[in-house]
Amino acid sequence: MESIGGFDGMGFRSKRGRRVQGPDEQQELCLEFLEAIFGASKDVSVTRLENCTNCKGSGIKPGTKPKKCRKCGGKGQISSSMFTPLGEFRQVFPCNSCGGAGQSITTCNTCRGEGRVRKKTTLRLEVPAGVQSGNQIRVRSEGSVGRRGGPRGDLVVSIYVQPHQHLKRDGNNIRTTCKISYIDAIIGTTVTVPSITGKAELKIPAGIQPDTTLVMARKGAPALGKPNNRGDQLVHIQVDIPRHVSGEERTLIEQLSKLRHGQPINV
């Protein structure tokens, strides 16, 4: 005799009594630019499944007891036979009355027999230094509780980082722009630029060309999981060429032009 669709002579495990791991819960967390770089301790609000306090997670109404299922006689399965020229074929299915549990219950009024209810809670999350938008942090065993005492799933937190007014993240590098006058571009200067630690001084060499990028080594963001491995800060230099100059400025510029071309200057 061959059985199809089940196990001949073997009972199904009860769905109602089986311990099942709880599902993962998804949550989003918005960070300020510098929080993502240096790490932060943040409160995360999570709505997850918890054991029903009324039935203590059993799903059974307090004061009642499970009864043997009348349809399957407590076996949790039903079978049907079909005779063919090749012999008898028997199909075994979970009982559709008790769901394969072999018992019928009076369900808890609070959780409707689920054994779990959704509750809101707040968790403290330690965000590591160096995270970026799109990163996910998995917190083990902080998801929803499992059925019938099953283990919790995980909490998966997706990171979004707010943009900064002056700084931009490029991998582990930090980019910013600095505008200088054409005079400073010619003779050089020292400027103050924003950085992840506040203000920083940057020396502009004489004769710098427009759209030059200066590198401030190891002034960038730390690599995720490697706080001592930092990127650079890249400063893009823009040279401000005025559209209009005063008469005195024009005279001086013309004299400078003559000087560079070897022409005499009228003093």
mmCIF file with all atom_site columns, C-alpha atoms in Angstrom, residues 46-50 117-121 143-145:
data_model
loop_
_atom_site.group_PDB
_atom_site.id
_atom_site.type_symbol
_atom_site.label_atom_id
_atom_site.label_alt_id
_atom_site.label_comp_id
_atom_site.label_asym_id
_atom_site.label_entity_id
_atom_site.label_seq_id
_atom_site.pdbx_PDB_ins_code
_atom_site.Cartn_x
_atom_site.Cartn_y
_atom_site.Cartn_z
_atom_site.occupancy
_atom_site.B_iso_or_equiv
_atom_site.pdbx_formal_charge
_atom_site.auth_seq_id
_atom_site.auth_comp_id
_atom_site.auth_asym_id
_atom_site.auth_atom_id
_atom_site.pdbx_PDB_model_num
ATOM 1  C CA . VAL A 1 46  ? 9.144  49.156 17.826 1.00 0.00 ? 46  VAL A CA 1
ATOM 2  C CA . THR A 1 47  ? 5.712  47.559 17.555 1.00 0.00 ? 47  THR A CA 1
ATOM 3  C CA . ARG A 1 48  ? 6.183  43.808 17.883 1.00 0.00 ? 48  ARG A CA 1
ATOM 4  C CA . LEU A 1 49  ? 4.321  40.664 18.895 1.00 0.00 ? 49  LEU A CA 1
ATOM 5  C CA . GLU A 1 50  ? 4.446  39.803 22.590 1.00 0.00 ? 50  GLU A CA 1
ATOM 6  C CA . VAL A 1 117 ? -0.664 40.531 20.661 1.00 0.00 ? 117 VAL A CA 1
ATOM 7  C CA . ARG A 1 118 ? 1.106  43.554 19.181 1.00 0.00 ? 118 ARG A CA 1
ATOM 8  C CA . LYS A 1 119 ? 2.609  45.971 21.662 1.00 0.00 ? 119 LYS A CA 1
ATOM 9  C CA . LYS A 1 120 ? 4.733  49.076 21.303 1.00 0.00 ? 120 LYS A CA 1
ATOM 10 C CA . THR A 1 121 ? 8.058  49.235 23.099 1.00 0.00 ? 121 THR A CA 1
ATOM 11 C CA . GLY A 1 143 ? 11.922 41.033 16.964 1.00 0.00 ? 143 GLY A CA 1
ATOM 12 C CA . SER A 1 144 ? 8.525  39.469 17.618 1.00 0.00 ? 144 SER A CA 1
ATOM 13 C CA . VAL A 1 145 ? 8.130  36.577 20.030 1.00 0.00 ? 145 VAL A CA 1
#
